Short mmCIF file of C-alpha atoms in Angstrom, two decimals:
data_model
loop_
_atom_site.label_atom_id
_atom_site.label_comp_id
_atom_site.label_asym_id
_atom_site.label_seq_id
_atom_site.Cartn_x
_atom_site.Cartn_y
_atom_site.Cartn_z
CA MET A 652 14.00 16.16 -33.48
CA ALA A 653 10.55 15.42 -32.03
CA GLN A 654 10.07 11.80 -33.13
CA PRO A 655 13.66 10.60 -32.46
CA PHE A 656 13.59 12.30 -29.03
CA GLN A 657 10.33 10.53 -28.16
CA GLU A 658 11.83 7.21 -29.25
CA SER A 659 14.88 7.86 -27.08
CA ILE A 660 12.65 8.53 -24.05
CA TYR A 661 10.73 5.35 -24.80
CA LYS A 662 14.00 3.40 -24.79
CA LEU A 663 14.90 5.02 -21.47
CA ILE A 664 11.56 3.99 -19.93
CA VAL A 665 11.87 0.39 -21.13
CA GLU A 666 15.45 0.11 -19.90
CA THR A 667 14.60 1.59 -16.50
CA SER A 668 11.57 -0.68 -16.00
CA THR A 669 13.13 -3.94 -17.15
CA ASN A 670 16.90 -3.86 -16.56
CA LEU A 671 18.47 -2.92 -13.22
CA PRO A 672 21.69 -0.91 -13.67
CA ALA A 673 25.03 -2.47 -12.86
CA ASP A 674 25.70 -0.52 -9.65
CA VAL A 675 22.42 -1.78 -8.15
CA ARG A 676 23.19 -5.33 -9.23
CA GLU A 677 26.60 -5.11 -7.56
CA ALA A 678 24.97 -4.07 -4.28
CA ILE A 679 22.57 -7.03 -4.44
CA GLN A 680 25.40 -9.44 -5.25
CA GLU A 681 27.37 -8.16 -2.27
CA ALA A 682 24.33 -8.65 -0.06
CA ARG A 683 24.08 -12.27 -1.18
CA LYS A 684 27.68 -12.85 -0.09
CA LYS A 685 27.01 -11.42 3.37
CA GLU A 686 23.74 -13.20 4.06
CA ASP A 687 23.77 -16.42 6.07
CA ALA A 688 23.46 -19.39 3.71
CA GLY A 689 20.21 -21.32 3.74
CA THR A 690 18.17 -18.70 5.58
CA ARG A 691 14.89 -17.21 4.38
CA SER A 692 16.70 -13.98 3.51
CA ALA A 693 19.36 -15.79 1.49
CA LEU A 694 16.73 -17.73 -0.45
CA SER A 695 14.81 -14.50 -1.05
CA LEU A 696 17.92 -12.82 -2.46
CA SER A 697 18.39 -15.79 -4.76
CA THR A 698 14.81 -15.37 -5.99
CA ILE A 699 15.47 -11.66 -6.49
CA ALA A 700 18.52 -12.48 -8.63
CA ASP A 701 16.40 -14.88 -10.70
CA ASN A 702 13.77 -12.19 -11.16
CA ILE A 703 16.34 -9.64 -12.35
CA ARG A 704 17.56 -12.09 -15.00
CA MET A 705 14.02 -12.94 -16.10
CA ALA A 706 12.97 -9.29 -16.43
CA GLU A 707 16.02 -8.55 -18.58
CA CYS A 708 15.42 -11.59 -20.81
CA ASN A 709 11.66 -11.01 -21.13
CA VAL A 710 12.03 -7.22 -21.48
CA SER A 711 9.20 -7.00 -18.94
CA PRO A 712 8.83 -4.98 -15.72
CA ILE A 713 11.10 -6.08 -12.88
CA CYS A 714 8.29 -5.20 -10.46
CA GLN A 715 4.61 -4.88 -11.38
CA ASP A 716 4.44 -1.56 -9.51
CA THR A 717 6.26 0.68 -11.95
CA GLY A 718 5.60 3.59 -9.64
CA MET A 719 5.32 7.29 -10.40
CA PRO A 720 7.54 8.02 -13.44
CA THR A 721 9.72 10.94 -12.33
CA PHE A 722 11.96 12.65 -14.87
CA ILE A 723 14.79 15.12 -14.17
CA VAL A 724 15.62 16.93 -17.44
CA HIS A 725 18.62 19.22 -18.01
CA THR A 726 18.52 21.21 -21.23
CA PRO A 727 20.86 23.65 -22.97
CA VAL A 728 19.69 27.24 -23.35
CA GLY A 729 17.33 27.57 -26.29
CA VAL A 730 15.78 24.08 -26.21
CA ASN A 731 11.96 24.13 -26.26
CA GLN A 732 11.03 22.53 -22.95
CA MET A 733 7.30 22.59 -23.75
CA GLU A 734 7.91 20.41 -26.79
CA LEU A 735 10.10 18.02 -24.80
CA ARG A 736 7.33 17.67 -22.21
CA LYS A 737 4.86 16.67 -24.92
CA GLN A 738 7.25 14.03 -26.25
CA ILE A 739 7.95 12.63 -22.78
CA ILE A 740 4.21 12.32 -22.12
CA GLU A 741 3.68 10.54 -25.45
CA ALA A 742 6.52 8.12 -24.65
CA VAL A 743 5.02 7.33 -21.24
CA ALA A 744 1.62 6.63 -22.82
CA GLN A 745 3.20 4.34 -25.42
CA ALA A 746 5.25 2.46 -22.83
CA THR A 747 2.08 1.93 -20.80
CA LYS A 748 0.23 0.64 -23.86
CA ASP A 749 3.10 -1.79 -24.48
CA SER A 750 2.94 -3.07 -20.85
CA LYS A 751 6.35 -1.70 -19.91
CA LEU A 752 4.60 0.48 -17.30
CA ARG A 753 1.55 -0.39 -15.21
CA THR A 754 -1.49 1.87 -15.38
CA ASN A 755 -0.74 3.84 -12.22
CA SER A 756 -2.34 7.28 -12.65
CA VAL A 757 -5.52 7.45 -10.55
CA ASP A 758 -7.93 10.35 -9.96
CA SER A 759 -7.53 11.20 -6.28
CA LEU A 760 -11.23 12.07 -5.85
CA THR A 761 -13.01 9.41 -7.91
CA GLY A 762 -10.42 6.62 -7.98
CA ALA A 763 -10.77 6.38 -11.77
CA ASN A 764 -7.66 5.09 -13.54
CA SER A 765 -6.58 7.11 -16.60
CA GLY A 766 -5.36 3.91 -18.26
CA ASP A 767 -2.27 5.52 -19.79
CA ASN A 768 -0.34 7.00 -16.84
CA ILE A 769 -1.25 10.50 -18.00
CA GLY A 770 -3.18 12.96 -15.83
CA PRO A 771 -2.79 16.00 -13.61
CA GLY A 772 0.64 15.63 -12.01
CA THR A 773 1.60 12.44 -13.85
CA PRO A 774 4.20 11.85 -15.04
CA VAL A 775 6.39 14.08 -12.86
CA ILE A 776 8.78 16.16 -15.00
CA HIS A 777 11.34 18.61 -13.59
CA PHE A 778 13.26 20.87 -16.01
CA GLU A 779 16.53 22.67 -15.32
CA GLN A 780 18.89 24.46 -17.70
CA TRP A 781 22.59 23.74 -17.72
CA GLU A 782 25.69 24.74 -19.67
CA ASN A 783 26.23 21.34 -21.30
CA SER A 784 25.43 21.19 -25.03
CA GLN A 785 23.43 17.95 -24.68
CA ILE A 786 20.09 17.12 -23.10
CA GLU A 787 20.22 14.90 -20.02
CA VAL A 788 17.13 12.95 -18.98
CA LYS A 789 17.13 10.89 -15.79
CA LEU A 790 14.20 8.69 -14.76
CA ILE A 791 13.31 6.95 -11.52
CA LEU A 792 10.44 4.46 -11.13
CA LYS A 793 9.72 4.34 -7.41
CA GLY A 794 6.83 2.07 -6.44
CA GLY A 795 4.05 2.87 -4.01
CA GLY A 796 5.08 0.28 -1.41
CA CYS A 797 8.45 1.91 -0.76
CA GLU A 798 7.05 5.41 -1.34
CA ASN A 799 4.70 4.78 1.59
CA LYS A 800 7.73 4.17 3.83
CA ASN A 801 9.19 7.61 3.15
CA ILE A 802 9.30 9.54 6.39
CA GLN A 803 10.02 13.11 7.48
CA TYR A 804 11.21 14.20 10.92
CA SER A 805 10.96 17.67 12.48
CA LEU A 806 13.79 18.18 14.96
CA PRO A 807 13.96 18.14 17.90
CA THR A 808 11.82 15.05 18.40
CA GLU A 809 11.52 11.90 20.48
CA LEU A 810 12.18 8.66 18.60
CA GLU A 811 11.07 5.19 19.66
CA GLY A 812 14.05 3.30 21.07
CA LEU A 813 16.46 6.19 20.46
CA GLY A 814 15.25 8.97 22.73
CA LYS A 815 15.71 12.63 21.89
CA ALA A 816 16.99 13.58 18.45
CA GLY A 817 18.31 17.12 18.59
CA ARG A 818 19.14 19.67 15.93
CA ASP A 819 22.61 18.36 15.20
CA LEU A 820 24.44 15.66 13.24
CA ASP A 821 23.74 13.10 15.95
CA GLY A 822 20.02 13.85 15.83
CA ILE A 823 20.14 13.34 12.06
CA ARG A 824 21.90 10.00 12.59
CA LYS A 825 19.12 8.83 14.90
CA CYS A 826 16.46 9.82 12.37
CA ILE A 827 18.13 7.80 9.61
CA MET A 828 18.48 4.73 11.80
CA HIS A 829 14.84 5.05 12.83
CA ALA A 830 13.81 5.39 9.16
CA VAL A 831 15.39 2.03 8.35
CA TYR A 832 13.79 0.44 11.40
CA GLN A 833 10.27 1.71 10.67
CA ALA A 834 10.33 0.44 7.07
CA GLN A 835 10.78 -3.19 8.21
CA GLY A 836 9.89 -5.50 5.28
CA GLN A 837 7.07 -3.31 4.01
CA GLY A 838 9.44 -1.35 1.77
CA CYS A 839 10.81 -4.53 0.14
CA SER A 840 14.06 -4.56 2.07
CA ALA A 841 16.94 -4.67 1.64
CA GLY A 842 16.55 -1.15 0.30
CA PHE A 843 18.26 2.13 -0.52
CA ILE A 844 17.64 5.46 1.18
CA GLY A 845 18.11 9.05 0.10
CA VAL A 846 18.23 11.62 2.91
CA GLY A 847 17.61 15.34 2.65
CA ILE A 848 18.72 17.57 5.54
CA GLY A 849 17.13 21.01 5.76
CA GLY A 850 14.91 22.87 3.33
CA ASP A 851 11.18 23.12 3.90
CA ARG A 852 8.77 20.18 3.94
CA THR A 853 8.54 20.08 0.15
CA SER A 854 12.14 20.81 -0.85
CA GLY A 855 13.44 18.46 1.84
CA TYR A 856 11.65 15.49 0.32
CA GLU A 857 12.75 16.57 -3.15
CA LEU A 858 16.38 16.72 -1.99
CA ALA A 859 16.01 13.26 -0.46
CA LYS A 860 14.69 11.78 -3.70
CA HIS A 861 17.45 13.50 -5.68
CA GLN A 862 20.01 11.58 -3.59
CA LEU A 863 18.65 8.38 -5.15
CA PHE A 864 20.05 9.53 -8.50
CA ARG A 865 23.60 9.23 -7.14
CA ALA A 866 25.62 6.15 -8.06
CA VAL A 867 25.56 3.48 -5.35
CA ASP A 868 29.36 3.40 -5.15
CA ASP A 869 30.07 7.15 -5.18
CA VAL A 870 31.73 9.00 -2.27
CA ASN A 871 30.11 12.04 -0.68
CA PRO A 872 32.45 15.06 -1.08
CA HIS A 873 31.13 16.54 2.19
CA GLU A 874 33.32 15.01 4.91
CA ASP A 875 30.67 14.94 7.67
CA LEU A 876 28.07 13.46 5.34
CA ARG A 877 30.56 10.87 4.08
CA LYS A 878 31.16 9.71 7.65
CA LEU A 879 27.41 9.68 8.30
CA GLU A 880 26.73 7.54 5.22
CA GLU A 881 29.47 5.11 6.21
CA TYR A 882 28.13 4.90 9.77
CA VAL A 883 24.60 4.13 8.59
CA MET A 884 25.76 1.47 6.13
CA GLU A 885 27.80 -0.22 8.85
CA ASN A 886 25.19 -0.11 11.59
CA ALA A 887 21.77 -0.29 9.90
CA ASN A 888 22.55 -3.87 8.96
CA LYS A 889 22.92 -4.70 12.66
CA LEU A 890 19.17 -4.23 13.12
CA GLY A 891 18.49 -7.74 11.85
CA ILE A 892 15.54 -6.84 9.63
CA GLY A 893 16.86 -8.67 6.58
CA THR A 894 15.45 -9.22 3.13
CA MET A 895 11.64 -8.83 3.03
CA GLY A 896 11.76 -8.36 6.80
CA PHE A 897 12.50 -12.07 7.30
CA GLY A 898 15.44 -11.33 9.61
CA GLY A 899 19.03 -11.43 8.46
CA GLN A 900 22.38 -9.74 8.01
CA VAL A 901 21.51 -7.19 5.30
CA SER A 902 18.75 -4.62 5.72
CA LEU A 903 20.17 -1.68 3.74
CA LEU A 904 21.98 -1.61 0.39
CA GLY A 905 22.77 2.08 0.07
CA CYS A 906 22.56 5.41 1.93
CA LYS A 907 23.04 8.82 0.30
CA VAL A 908 22.72 12.11 2.19
CA GLY A 909 22.40 15.70 0.95
CA VAL A 910 22.06 19.00 2.79
CA MET A 911 20.59 22.44 2.09
CA ASN A 912 19.91 25.56 4.14
CA ARG A 913 16.76 25.91 6.22
CA LEU A 914 14.70 28.43 8.11
CA PRO A 915 15.84 29.10 11.71
CA ALA A 916 12.51 27.80 13.04
CA SER A 917 12.47 24.57 11.01
CA PHE A 918 14.79 21.58 10.93
CA PHE A 919 13.55 18.74 8.72
CA VAL A 920 15.21 15.43 8.02
CA SER A 921 13.47 13.81 5.04
CA VAL A 922 14.05 10.19 4.05
CA ALA A 923 13.12 8.67 0.68
CA TYR A 924 13.09 4.88 0.97
CA ASN A 925 13.55 2.80 -2.18
CA CYS A 926 13.10 -0.95 -2.49
CA TRP A 927 15.75 -3.37 -3.75
CA ALA A 928 14.23 -2.96 -7.25
CA PHE A 929 16.06 0.37 -7.53
CA ARG A 930 14.98 1.38 -11.02
CA ARG A 931 16.68 4.55 -12.18
CA GLN A 932 18.58 5.26 -15.37
CA GLY A 933 19.53 8.25 -17.46
CA VAL A 934 20.60 9.22 -20.96
CA LEU A 935 22.39 12.02 -22.78
CA ILE A 936 20.56 13.01 -25.95
CA ASP A 937 21.83 15.04 -28.88
CA PRO A 938 19.49 18.07 -29.20
CA GLN A 939 19.80 18.13 -33.01
CA SER A 940 19.25 14.45 -33.80
CA GLY A 941 17.25 13.40 -30.72
CA GLU A 942 19.38 10.24 -30.48
CA ILE A 943 20.90 8.77 -27.31
CA THR A 944 24.63 9.43 -27.16
CA LYS A 945 25.36 7.93 -23.74
CA TRP A 946 23.73 6.05 -20.85
CA VAL A 947 24.32 7.83 -17.54
CA TYR A 948 24.55 4.68 -15.40
CA ARG A 949 26.23 1.44 -16.39
CA ARG A 950 23.59 -0.80 -17.93
CA GLY A 951 22.62 -4.09 -16.37
CA ASP A 952 24.02 -6.27 -19.14
CA GLU A 953 27.51 -5.23 -18.00
CA LEU A 954 26.97 -7.34 -14.86
CA PRO A 955 24.94 -10.53 -15.39
CA MET A 956 23.41 -11.82 -12.15
CA SER A 957 25.05 -15.06 -10.97
CA LYS A 958 22.64 -17.97 -11.15
CA ASP A 959 23.66 -19.96 -8.09
CA GLU A 960 23.97 -18.71 -4.53
CA PRO A 961 27.52 -17.37 -4.07
CA THR A 962 29.90 -19.86 -2.47
CA GLU A 963 31.30 -17.08 -0.25
CA ALA A 964 28.06 -16.97 1.74
CA ALA A 965 28.67 -17.70 5.38
CA PRO A 966 26.99 -20.64 7.08
CA ALA A 967 23.99 -19.71 9.19
CA ALA A 968 25.05 -18.26 12.52
CA GLU A 969 22.43 -20.35 14.25
CA ALA A 970 20.96 -23.69 13.34
CA GLN A 971 17.92 -23.19 11.14
CA PRO A 972 14.81 -25.30 11.72
CA GLU A 973 14.20 -27.85 9.01
CA ARG A 974 12.17 -26.18 6.29
CA ARG A 975 8.89 -27.89 5.51
CA GLU A 976 7.39 -27.64 2.04
CA ILE A 977 3.67 -28.22 1.69
CA VAL A 978 1.76 -28.38 -1.59
CA LEU A 979 -1.84 -27.13 -1.44
CA GLN A 980 -4.57 -27.33 -4.04
CA THR A 981 -7.26 -24.64 -3.87
CA PRO A 982 -9.84 -24.51 -2.43
CA ILE A 983 -8.11 -25.23 0.89
CA SER A 984 -9.71 -26.72 4.00
CA GLU A 985 -9.41 -25.35 7.52
CA GLU A 986 -7.85 -28.64 8.60
CA GLN A 987 -5.01 -28.15 6.11
CA ILE A 988 -4.48 -24.58 7.30
CA ARG A 989 -4.31 -25.55 10.98
CA GLN A 990 -1.38 -27.84 10.19
CA LEU A 991 0.76 -24.98 8.89
CA ARG A 992 3.31 -23.15 11.01
CA VAL A 993 5.37 -19.98 10.59
CA GLY A 994 8.38 -20.82 8.40
CA ASP A 995 6.63 -23.40 6.23
CA VAL A 996 7.00 -22.99 2.47
CA VAL A 997 3.65 -23.41 0.75
CA ILE A 998 3.29 -24.29 -2.93
CA ILE A 999 -0.13 -23.35 -4.28
CA ASN A 1000 -1.87 -24.85 -7.30
CA GLY A 1001 -5.33 -24.07 -8.61
CA PRO A 1002 -7.47 -20.93 -8.81
CA MET A 1003 -6.20 -17.76 -7.12
CA HIS A 1004 -7.81 -14.31 -7.02
CA THR A 1005 -6.16 -10.89 -6.83
CA GLY A 1006 -7.51 -8.19 -4.56
CA ARG A 1007 -6.22 -4.79 -3.49
CA ASP A 1008 -7.61 -1.65 -1.87
CA ALA A 1009 -10.66 -1.07 -4.07
CA LEU A 1010 -11.81 -4.69 -3.90
CA HIS A 1011 -11.39 -4.96 -0.13
CA LYS A 1012 -13.40 -1.80 0.39
CA TYR A 1013 -16.12 -3.10 -1.96
CA LEU A 1014 -16.34 -6.54 -0.33
CA MET A 1015 -16.98 -5.03 3.09
CA ASP A 1016 -20.50 -4.04 1.97
CA HIS A 1017 -21.19 -6.33 -1.00
CA ASP A 1018 -21.15 -9.99 -1.99
CA SER A 1019 -18.27 -11.46 -3.92
CA PRO A 1020 -18.87 -12.25 -7.60
CA ILE A 1021 -17.43 -15.73 -6.96
CA ASP A 1022 -17.38 -18.20 -4.09
CA LEU A 1023 -14.36 -17.42 -1.89
CA ASN A 1024 -14.84 -20.21 0.65
CA GLY A 1025 -11.45 -21.95 0.95
CA ALA A 1026 -9.94 -19.47 -1.51
CA VAL A 1027 -6.61 -17.64 -1.73
CA ILE A 1028 -6.57 -13.86 -2.10
CA TYR A 1029 -3.40 -12.38 -3.58
CA HIS A 1030 -2.59 -8.75 -2.74
CA CYS A 1031 -1.39 -7.93 -6.24
CA GLY A 1032 -1.97 -5.30 -8.92
CA PRO A 1033 -0.61 -7.05 -12.01
CA VAL A 1034 0.58 -5.72 -15.34
CA MET A 1035 -1.77 -7.26 -17.91
CA ALA A 1036 -1.72 -7.32 -21.71
CA LYS A 1037 -3.85 -8.73 -24.50
CA ASP A 1038 -2.51 -11.54 -26.69
CA GLU A 1039 -3.12 -11.90 -30.43
CA GLN A 1040 -6.42 -13.67 -29.77
CA GLY A 1041 -7.63 -10.89 -27.50
CA GLY A 1042 -7.18 -12.86 -24.28
CA TRP A 1043 -5.50 -11.50 -21.16
CA VAL A 1044 -1.90 -12.42 -20.30
CA VAL A 1045 -0.09 -11.77 -17.02
CA LYS A 1046 3.07 -9.77 -17.74
CA ALA A 1047 4.18 -8.99 -14.16
CA ALA A 1048 2.61 -10.02 -10.87
CA GLY A 1049 4.54 -9.54 -7.64
CA PRO A 1050 2.87 -8.85 -4.28
CA THR A 1051 1.82 -5.43 -3.02
CA THR A 1052 2.26 -4.18 0.55
CA SER A 1053 -0.42 -5.86 2.64
CA ILE A 1054 -0.67 -3.53 5.62
CA ARG A 1055 -2.98 -1.20 3.65
CA GLU A 1056 -5.67 -3.89 3.87
CA GLU A 1057 -5.41 -4.21 7.66
CA PRO A 1058 -8.69 -2.31 8.29
CA TYR A 1059 -10.58 -4.79 6.10
CA GLN A 1060 -8.78 -8.13 6.04
CA GLY A 1061 -10.02 -9.75 9.26
CA ASP A 1062 -13.66 -8.97 8.48
CA ILE A 1063 -13.34 -10.27 4.92
CA ILE A 1064 -11.68 -13.51 6.07
CA LYS A 1065 -14.61 -14.08 8.42
CA LYS A 1066 -17.29 -13.05 5.92
CA PHE A 1067 -16.14 -15.17 2.98
CA GLY A 1068 -14.19 -18.07 4.50
CA ILE A 1069 -10.88 -17.16 2.89
CA ARG A 1070 -8.11 -19.56 3.91
CA ALA A 1071 -4.94 -17.81 2.73
CA VAL A 1072 -3.88 -14.24 2.08
CA ILE A 1073 -0.72 -13.58 0.08
CA GLY A 1074 1.19 -10.30 0.07
CA LYS A 1075 4.37 -8.74 1.36
CA GLY A 1076 5.44 -7.02 4.54
CA GLY A 1077 2.99 -8.73 6.88
CA MET A 1078 -0.17 -7.51 8.57
CA GLY A 1079 -1.23 -6.37 12.03
CA ALA A 1080 -2.89 -7.60 15.19
CA LYS A 1081 -6.46 -7.47 13.86
CA THR A 1082 -5.64 -9.75 10.94
CA LEU A 1083 -3.57 -12.07 13.14
CA LYS A 1084 -6.54 -12.50 15.47
CA ALA A 1085 -8.83 -13.31 12.52
CA LEU A 1086 -6.36 -15.90 11.19
CA GLN A 1087 -6.44 -17.61 14.57
CA GLU A 1088 -10.20 -17.45 15.07
CA HIS A 1089 -11.28 -18.47 11.56
CA GLY A 1090 -8.47 -20.78 10.42
CA ALA A 1091 -6.40 -18.90 7.85
CA VAL A 1092 -2.76 -17.99 7.18
CA TYR A 1093 -0.77 -15.09 5.78
CA LEU A 1094 1.80 -16.02 3.15
CA ASN A 1095 4.68 -13.67 2.35
CA ALA A 1096 5.75 -13.63 -1.28
CA ILE A 1097 8.97 -11.95 -2.43
CA GLY A 1098 8.28 -8.27 -3.07
CA GLY A 1099 9.33 -7.05 -6.49
CA ALA A 1100 9.70 -10.54 -7.96
CA ALA A 1101 7.09 -9.80 -10.60
CA GLN A 1102 8.54 -11.96 -13.38
CA TYR A 1103 9.22 -14.89 -11.06
CA TYR A 1104 5.57 -15.02 -10.01
CA ALA A 1105 4.08 -14.17 -13.41
CA GLU A 1106 5.36 -17.52 -14.67
CA CYS A 1107 3.16 -19.26 -12.08
CA PHE A 1108 -0.03 -17.97 -13.70
CA LYS A 1109 -0.81 -20.32 -16.56
CA GLN A 1110 -4.16 -18.90 -17.55
CA VAL A 1111 -6.43 -15.95 -16.87
CA GLU A 1112 -9.85 -17.43 -16.09
CA GLY A 1113 -11.63 -14.09 -15.95
CA VAL A 1114 -11.82 -10.67 -14.37
CA ASP A 1115 -14.35 -8.71 -12.32
CA PHE A 1116 -14.48 -5.00 -11.51
CA LEU A 1117 -12.32 -3.94 -14.43
CA GLU A 1118 -13.93 -0.55 -13.93
CA PHE A 1119 -11.66 -0.20 -10.88
CA GLY A 1120 -8.67 -0.19 -13.25
CA ILE A 1121 -6.34 -3.06 -14.14
CA PRO A 1122 -4.30 -2.99 -10.88
CA GLU A 1123 -7.41 -2.87 -8.66
CA ALA A 1124 -9.56 -5.33 -10.61
CA MET A 1125 -10.25 -8.85 -9.29
CA TRP A 1126 -8.32 -11.20 -11.57
CA HIS A 1127 -9.09 -14.92 -11.49
CA LEU A 1128 -5.89 -16.82 -12.27
CA GLN A 1129 -5.07 -20.49 -12.77
CA THR A 1130 -1.96 -21.04 -10.69
CA GLU A 1131 0.80 -23.63 -10.76
CA GLY A 1132 3.76 -23.79 -8.39
CA PHE A 1133 3.28 -20.48 -6.59
CA ALA A 1134 5.69 -20.53 -3.61
CA ALA A 1135 5.40 -18.34 -0.52
CA ILE A 1136 6.37 -18.52 3.15
CA VAL A 1137 3.97 -18.76 6.08
CA THR A 1138 4.80 -15.71 8.19
CA MET A 1139 1.52 -15.47 10.16
CA ASP A 1140 -0.22 -18.71 11.09
CA SER A 1141 -3.55 -19.76 12.59
CA HIS A 1142 -1.97 -20.29 16.02
CA GLY A 1143 -1.24 -16.64 16.79
CA ASN A 1144 2.38 -16.60 15.58
CA SER A 1145 3.79 -13.75 13.47
CA LEU A 1146 7.33 -13.65 12.09
CA HIS A 1147 6.82 -9.95 11.31
CA ALA A 1148 6.02 -9.11 14.94
CA ASP A 1149 9.01 -11.16 16.11
CA VAL A 1150 11.44 -9.42 13.72
CA GLU A 1151 10.07 -5.98 14.58
CA ASN A 1152 10.40 -6.63 18.32
CA ASP A 1153 13.93 -7.93 17.86
CA SER A 1154 14.98 -4.97 15.69
CA ARG A 1155 13.44 -2.53 18.20
CA THR A 1156 15.63 -4.04 20.91
CA LYS A 1157 18.70 -3.75 18.67
CA LEU A 1158 17.82 -0.17 17.74
CA ALA A 1159 18.27 0.89 21.37
CA GLN A 1160 22.03 0.20 21.18
CA PHE A 1161 22.36 3.27 18.93
CA LYS A 1162 20.84 5.65 21.48
CA ASP A 1163 24.09 7.08 22.81
CA PRO A 1164 25.72 9.99 20.92
CA VAL A 1165 28.21 9.15 18.20
CA PHE A 1166 28.81 12.45 16.40
CA VAL A 1167 29.63 15.17 18.92
#
């Protein structure tokens, strides 16, 4: 069975990485109907729909951050789990080699990338026995941006905007609402959350992540938890966070809650936040043949994404300012940057350079290998592959969460004369001050839209610091038609700060008890 089983796991990995299941697609389609037409959030959802179609057609990763591959395996009694583990690891390595997964396994002490997603603790594989005669393998690919927005509460506690959260159902409600609020656009909203009530610190998070394996449209059999899920889905979308944190009607696409016993002295509420690119799938496998007999979740091709914005979308509740579209050729001058305002759509042509955590840390104390005066830095860890001639090709290239670079970004803008920084989720006060003082802007790209943006990169001009690993290397890309929105300008304005302040005000309306 070994080789057929490995091939079945490979098929599962490819399907999970490249083709969102039908229940997730339905949730995104419903969000498009609810969002105000013509707004930034509505346009972002349209881009997301385009990206889902492109990933399916190209059989390429929906998002460049293919996350930590996490497998839940149920086996009949008598199946050799050690052999299955070997085959799963081989399938992960092959999928990485074939650019269906990004090289995401990094040594925590040295920062060295294994290059094949294999290493201590990666991939994550959990085995359980069951009475079914078939093997079930479920996989979730949860990226680092949304993983960083996971949060765990120890009750009782004080929550910003919500006051005291006690050791009861109402305290749990407040924690979940706060979890949605604190994610803002950094978790690639609109997202999905799994909630684990009880357990210890470890098992609570595990329970929360297990909730993400439930179908989006299922109904919780526990009456109190059903009511809690319904409450959160109705009210979290009143926070006004919106897609990518741009503001809007839809901030959450799904909420699933589970409960387990706890110690008398501990009361944890653990929340696993997942981005809109909710990549999880599962298969049943015949233990004799190793072949797939059934897909656990409806596959994406059962629900093609509609190409045009749904006609049911409501008109914008408030008049939207006329959207300006400005085309810029790199390198960019300070004069051009000073003319931009929050809300402008910028189309970039010319050279662009990727840079993430390792590069930013390096540039603080070293010179850049290329002239960055007037340049654009893209917070992106792409999926790259070699073509038949041995040249590099961009396979997936969406933005990473920018806030991680907040300790460095302002200093690097000043040091090198960078004019534009592209990422997702926005940045903080230090970066905003540097944009204002040195004449630069922050551009928000659509998180997860890795295929949409990969098409903008027409040629790979070169690469530096490949020793950092493919995601952390500095890629030099020839760009054409790369569109992003100015969300932090050189005049001290930040859409992210405005949306966060507004959602904090709205959060306060949920302070009073609901479940008593």
